[in-house]
Amino acid sequence: MPTISDVARITGLSKSTVSRVINNHPYISSQKREKVLKAMEEIGYYPNPSARRLRGHTSNTIGVIVPRIVNPFFSYLVNSIEQEAFKNNYQVIIFQSNDLKDKELYFLNLLKNRQVDGIIMTSIENDWETIEPYMQYGPVLLCNEYVNQSSVSKVRLDQKKGAYMGTEHLINKGHQKIAYCTGGLFAGYGRDFDRNTGYQKAMDKHQLTPNPNWIFIQRHSIEDGKKVVKEILSMNDKPTAIFSGSDEVAAGIIIEAKENGLKIPDDLAVIGFDDQPLAEIVDPKLTTIKQPIDEMGIKSVELLIQMMNSKDSMVEEVQLPIQLIEREST
Amino acid sequence: MPTISDVARITGLSKSTVSRVINNHPYISSQKREKVLKAMEEIGYYPNPSARRLRGHTSNTIGVIVPRIVNPFFSYLVNSIEQEAFKNNYQVIIFQSNDLKDKELYFLNLLKNRQVDGIIMTSIENDWETIEPYMQYGPVLLCNEYVNQSSVSKVRLDQKKGAYMGTEHLINKGHQKIAYCTGGLFAGYGRDFDRNTGYQKAMDKHQLTPNPNWIFIQRHSIEDGKKVVKEILSMNDKPTAIFSGSDEVAAGIIIEAKENGLKIPDDLAVIGFDDQPLAEIVDPKLTTIKQPIDEMGIKSVELLIQMMNSKDSMVEEVQLPIQLIEREST
DNA sequence: TCCTTTTATGAAATCAGTTTCATACTCATT
DNA sequence: AATGAGTATGAAACTGATTTCATAAAAGGA
């Protein structure tokens, strides 16, 4: 495997000169530059990233932490991040935290060791106090998930408005008994909190009070959605509509509801969140809140690259719009 | 950020001794080992992977090349690979080739530079002649996609049998006019070729000859599936069943067929391939050929680790069984 | 007791690059 | 002609680890 010394030997120049050619330094005669380039091409030389990293600090690699890559929301987000990064000559390393604190911390450590130049976190498992110290080693950007902290850059969506729009849409369709189904718990900040707030606000505005039984937390999968329907069927006071924080749960609800002879949207209206591909696959097709995943990925990479290039630590917050897509389930 | 020299200074020992503790070398007094461990813990020292790598150590990283991470088949495969690798203390880097030859080559180069200890390829873009030379730099394993080459390890499925089973299932249901829809072209080897062979074999056995118009190639997405239905509707001689090489295309077929008033499976039977989550979401639910994705990922990691540890290059081939899941679309 | 083997440690070389420092040459300006 | 700025290049130091080589003490065997 050829090294920079081989190139130097072949061209009769020093390693320094070869290195300068590689890194596009000024003050190299074009004649020698040609010579080096040609030799590099000839012997198939490719600089060793470990060596560059060790000395030169930048690895041209950014890390992305996702909870689960099989979740289409995240795989689409990662895809958009990867595309944009590649355009800018950055490599992406994808880390799956599986909602595990230890794994998340392990990945953040790679920032410390300059394995990655920066990190995009699309989920947060540890307390902010635990994560914050890592920011001294390199830029960290929160994408999608976020915390109430002004010291960190964020690219996020107007979740509150999204939930508000969705809930109000159901109200406008004549519903009063609206269930609410979320992936998270009831923390005092972050994505899910904002959604809760949006839902509450819409309900309050129309003087509606939901039955506490209609609030479902920590529902993530299609299976979870099916279970929600079973629970609802056993209630005396049943909701006529459900706002779900995830398209997958919404899909599960639709499938199980049909199985039990319920007509959608007449007997039960369902609205999802994300606009995943499956929203157009379920029958009836799912009304949902579309998150601009691609824009979010692109913006995150743009911002992170800016952060990596700026000497002093900059903090910026970007909020992207969100949109209701009406289909057949409401 | 602390280095090994810091640990050496604090403990009053040499870098060599500290390094030996880190790497569990013999001949270290337990008293000094304790001292080093304690100091490392105290200052939050974590060895710099670039430096280790440079010196010719393994990086404990394996690379996985996928064409598209948004394709659920690959995201599930990557997920299983990642889980198994993490268990074995390996990190996974995911590369998206986007079906681009250049990108694939770029990733293979990382093997050359010891960025990764081994590579799992789940798709192949370049000719085998182009890829083969990279195998001298480290183990390469073909997972899912493969070539007719005995010099490389493979973990693959019995695609031929899968296609045969699917086609025969349709024949047993009374169909004679069976269309065939594949993602690939008609190459003379590999995954898609085996499937074609399986389809042909089943048709031949029952003395059936498909109309050449019923063969659709290079169909990947839900949209592609919808288009297939449109094409079929404009034919005089229409097939009564379709074997699709992908659940997504099959889903598109079902959606568009229903849109046009066709009853499934009565007017058109559809069978997919993969058993992706959407197979249970479409209505009617999709009959499909289940690929044991998790087993495939686990087996691939197991085998690759074996290859990385064995001094002489070993070549092994694993073939996993495949299974028909009958649902409502046939 | 002497010699060999085992145990334990450190100095220095090494990995493949980048960067600093030193140097020399070419012009332009005073 | 002397000075200074700009251009072009190489030698050597440096990045943070691992490994080889050298050495010394302790243990075991004759």
Coordinates of C-alpha atoms in Angstrom, one line a residue, chain B residues 114-323:
Chain B
R114 CA -7.3 0.4 7.5
Q115 CA -10.3 2.6 8.3
V116 CA -12.3 -0.5 8.6
D117 CA -11.1 -4.0 9.4
G118 CA -13.5 -5.7 7.0
I119 CA -16.4 -4.9 4.7
I120 CA -19.9 -6.4 4.2
M121 CA -21.3 -5.7 0.8
T122 CA -25.0 -6.0 0.4
S123 CA -25.0 -4.8 -3.1
I124 CA -22.5 -4.8 -6.0
E125 CA -22.1 -2.0 -8.5
N126 CA -18.7 -2.5 -10.1
D127 CA -17.5 -5.5 -12.0
W128 CA -16.0 -8.2 -9.9
E129 CA -12.6 -7.6 -11.6
T130 CA -12.6 -4.1 -10.1
I131 CA -13.6 -5.2 -6.7
E132 CA -11.4 -8.2 -6.3
P133 CA -8.0 -6.4 -5.8
Y134 CA -9.4 -4.8 -2.7
M135 CA -9.7 -8.1 -1.1
Q136 CA -5.9 -8.2 -0.5
Y137 CA -6.3 -5.4 2.0
G138 CA -8.8 -7.1 4.2
P139 CA -11.8 -9.5 4.3
V140 CA -14.8 -8.7 2.1
L141 CA -18.0 -10.6 2.5
L142 CA -21.0 -10.6 0.2
C143 CA -24.3 -10.6 1.9
N144 CA -27.6 -10.9 0.0
E145 CA -26.1 -10.0 -3.3
Y146 CA -23.4 -12.1 -4.8
V147 CA -21.4 -13.1 -7.8
N148 CA -20.4 -16.5 -9.3
Q149 CA -17.0 -16.5 -7.8
S150 CA -15.6 -19.1 -5.5
S151 CA -12.9 -16.8 -4.1
V152 CA -15.1 -14.7 -1.9
S153 CA -17.2 -15.5 1.2
K154 CA -21.0 -15.2 0.8
V155 CA -24.0 -15.3 3.0
R156 CA -27.0 -15.6 0.8
L157 CA -30.5 -16.9 0.5
D158 CA -31.9 -19.6 -1.7
Q159 CA -33.4 -17.1 -4.1
K160 CA -34.1 -19.7 -6.8
K161 CA -36.2 -21.8 -4.4
G162 CA -37.9 -18.6 -3.2
A163 CA -39.0 -17.6 -6.6
Y164 CA -39.9 -21.2 -7.5
M165 CA -42.1 -21.5 -4.4
G166 CA -43.8 -18.2 -5.0
T167 CA -44.5 -19.0 -8.7
E168 CA -45.8 -22.5 -7.9
H169 CA -48.0 -21.1 -5.2
L170 CA -49.7 -19.0 -7.8
I171 CA -50.0 -21.9 -10.2
N172 CA -51.5 -24.1 -7.4
K173 CA -54.1 -21.3 -6.9
G174 CA -55.1 -21.9 -10.5
H175 CA -53.3 -19.2 -12.3
Q176 CA -51.7 -19.7 -15.7
K177 CA -51.0 -16.2 -16.8
I178 CA -48.3 -15.1 -14.4
A179 CA -46.4 -11.9 -14.8
Y180 CA -42.9 -11.4 -13.4
C181 CA -41.6 -8.2 -12.0
T182 CA -37.9 -7.8 -11.0
G183 CA -35.7 -5.1 -9.7
G184 CA -32.7 -6.1 -11.7
L185 CA -31.9 -6.6 -15.3
F186 CA -31.2 -10.0 -16.8
A187 CA -27.6 -10.5 -15.9
G188 CA -26.2 -14.0 -16.1
Y189 CA -25.5 -14.4 -12.4
G190 CA -26.4 -13.2 -8.9
R191 CA -29.5 -12.7 -6.9
D192 CA -31.9 -11.6 -9.6
F193 CA -30.7 -14.2 -12.0
D194 CA -31.4 -16.9 -9.5
R195 CA -34.9 -15.6 -9.0
N196 CA -35.5 -15.5 -12.7
T197 CA -34.3 -19.1 -12.9
G198 CA -36.7 -20.1 -10.2
Y199 CA -39.6 -18.5 -11.9
Q200 CA -38.8 -20.1 -15.2
K201 CA -38.3 -23.5 -13.7
A202 CA -41.7 -23.4 -12.0
M203 CA -43.4 -22.2 -15.3
D204 CA -41.6 -24.8 -17.3
K205 CA -42.5 -27.6 -14.9
H206 CA -46.2 -26.8 -15.4
Q207 CA -45.8 -26.3 -19.2
L208 CA -46.6 -22.6 -19.0
T209 CA -45.1 -20.0 -21.3
P210 CA -45.4 -16.4 -20.2
N211 CA -46.2 -13.6 -22.6
P212 CA -43.0 -11.6 -23.0
N213 CA -45.0 -8.4 -22.3
W214 CA -45.5 -9.7 -18.8
I215 CA -41.9 -9.4 -17.8
F216 CA -41.1 -6.1 -16.1
I217 CA -37.6 -5.3 -15.3
Q218 CA -36.0 -2.6 -13.1
R219 CA -39.0 -1.9 -11.0
H220 CA -38.1 -0.8 -7.4
S221 CA -40.6 1.5 -5.8
I222 CA -44.3 1.8 -5.0
E223 CA -44.6 4.2 -7.9
D224 CA -43.1 1.6 -10.2
G225 CA -45.7 -0.8 -9.0
K226 CA -48.5 1.6 -9.8
K227 CA -47.2 2.0 -13.3
V228 CA -47.1 -1.8 -13.8
V229 CA -50.8 -1.9 -13.2
K230 CA -51.4 0.8 -15.8
E231 CA -49.4 -1.0 -18.3
I232 CA -51.3 -4.2 -17.7
L233 CA -54.6 -2.6 -18.0
S234 CA -53.7 -1.4 -21.5
M235 CA -52.9 -5.0 -22.6
N236 CA -55.2 -7.2 -24.6
D237 CA -53.8 -10.3 -23.1
K238 CA -53.7 -9.6 -19.3
P239 CA -52.0 -11.7 -16.7
T240 CA -54.1 -12.9 -13.7
A241 CA -51.3 -13.0 -11.3
I242 CA -48.0 -11.2 -10.6
F243 CA -44.9 -12.4 -9.0
S244 CA -43.0 -9.3 -7.7
G245 CA -39.4 -9.3 -6.6
S246 CA -40.1 -6.6 -4.0
D247 CA -42.9 -6.0 -1.5
E248 CA -42.8 -2.3 -2.3
V249 CA -43.6 -2.8 -6.0
A250 CA -46.3 -5.4 -4.9
A251 CA -47.8 -2.8 -2.6
G252 CA -47.9 -0.3 -5.5
I253 CA -49.6 -2.9 -7.6
I254 CA -52.3 -3.6 -5.0
I255 CA -53.0 0.1 -4.4
E256 CA -53.3 1.0 -8.0
A257 CA -55.3 -2.2 -8.9
K258 CA -57.9 -1.3 -6.2
E259 CA -58.0 2.2 -7.5
N260 CA -59.0 0.8 -10.8
G261 CA -61.7 -1.4 -9.4
L262 CA -59.8 -4.7 -9.6
K263 CA -60.5 -7.2 -6.8
I264 CA -57.5 -8.8 -5.2
P265 CA -56.9 -11.7 -5.3
D266 CA -59.9 -12.6 -7.6
D267 CA -59.0 -10.3 -10.5
L268 CA -55.3 -10.1 -9.9
A269 CA -53.3 -12.2 -7.4
V270 CA -50.1 -10.6 -6.2
I271 CA -47.1 -12.0 -4.4
G272 CA -44.2 -10.0 -3.0
F273 CA -40.7 -10.7 -1.8
D274 CA -39.0 -9.7 1.5
D275 CA -41.9 -9.7 4.1
Q276 CA -41.4 -6.1 4.9
P277 CA -43.6 -4.4 7.5
L278 CA -45.8 -3.0 4.8
A279 CA -46.8 -6.5 3.8
E280 CA -49.2 -6.4 6.8
I281 CA -50.3 -2.9 6.2
V282 CA -51.7 -3.1 2.7
D283 CA -55.2 -4.2 2.3
P284 CA -55.5 -7.1 1.4
K285 CA -52.4 -8.2 3.3
L286 CA -49.6 -9.3 1.1
T287 CA -48.5 -12.9 0.5
T288 CA -44.8 -12.8 0.2
I289 CA -41.5 -14.7 0.4
K290 CA -39.9 -14.0 3.7
Q291 CA -36.2 -13.5 3.8
P292 CA -34.6 -14.2 7.2
I293 CA -33.0 -10.8 7.4
D294 CA -31.9 -11.0 11.0
E295 CA -30.2 -14.3 10.6
M296 CA -28.5 -13.1 7.5
G297 CA -27.1 -10.1 9.4
I298 CA -26.0 -12.1 12.4
K299 CA -24.4 -14.8 10.2
S300 CA -22.5 -12.2 8.2
V301 CA -21.0 -10.6 11.2
E302 CA -20.0 -13.9 12.7
L303 CA -18.4 -15.0 9.5
L304 CA -16.6 -11.7 8.9
I305 CA -15.2 -11.7 12.5
Q306 CA -13.9 -15.2 11.9
M307 CA -12.3 -14.0 8.7
M308 CA -10.7 -11.1 10.3
N309 CA -9.2 -13.2 13.1
S310 CA -7.9 -16.0 10.9
K311 CA -4.5 -15.4 9.6
D312 CA -4.9 -17.1 6.2
S313 CA -7.7 -15.9 4.0
M314 CA -10.6 -18.2 4.4
V315 CA -13.6 -18.4 2.1
E316 CA -16.9 -19.8 3.2
E317 CA -20.4 -19.8 1.8
V318 CA -23.6 -19.9 3.8
Q319 CA -27.0 -20.4 2.4
L320 CA -30.1 -19.6 4.5
P321 CA -33.6 -21.0 4.0
I322 CA -36.4 -18.9 2.6
Q323 CA -40.1 -19.2 3.4

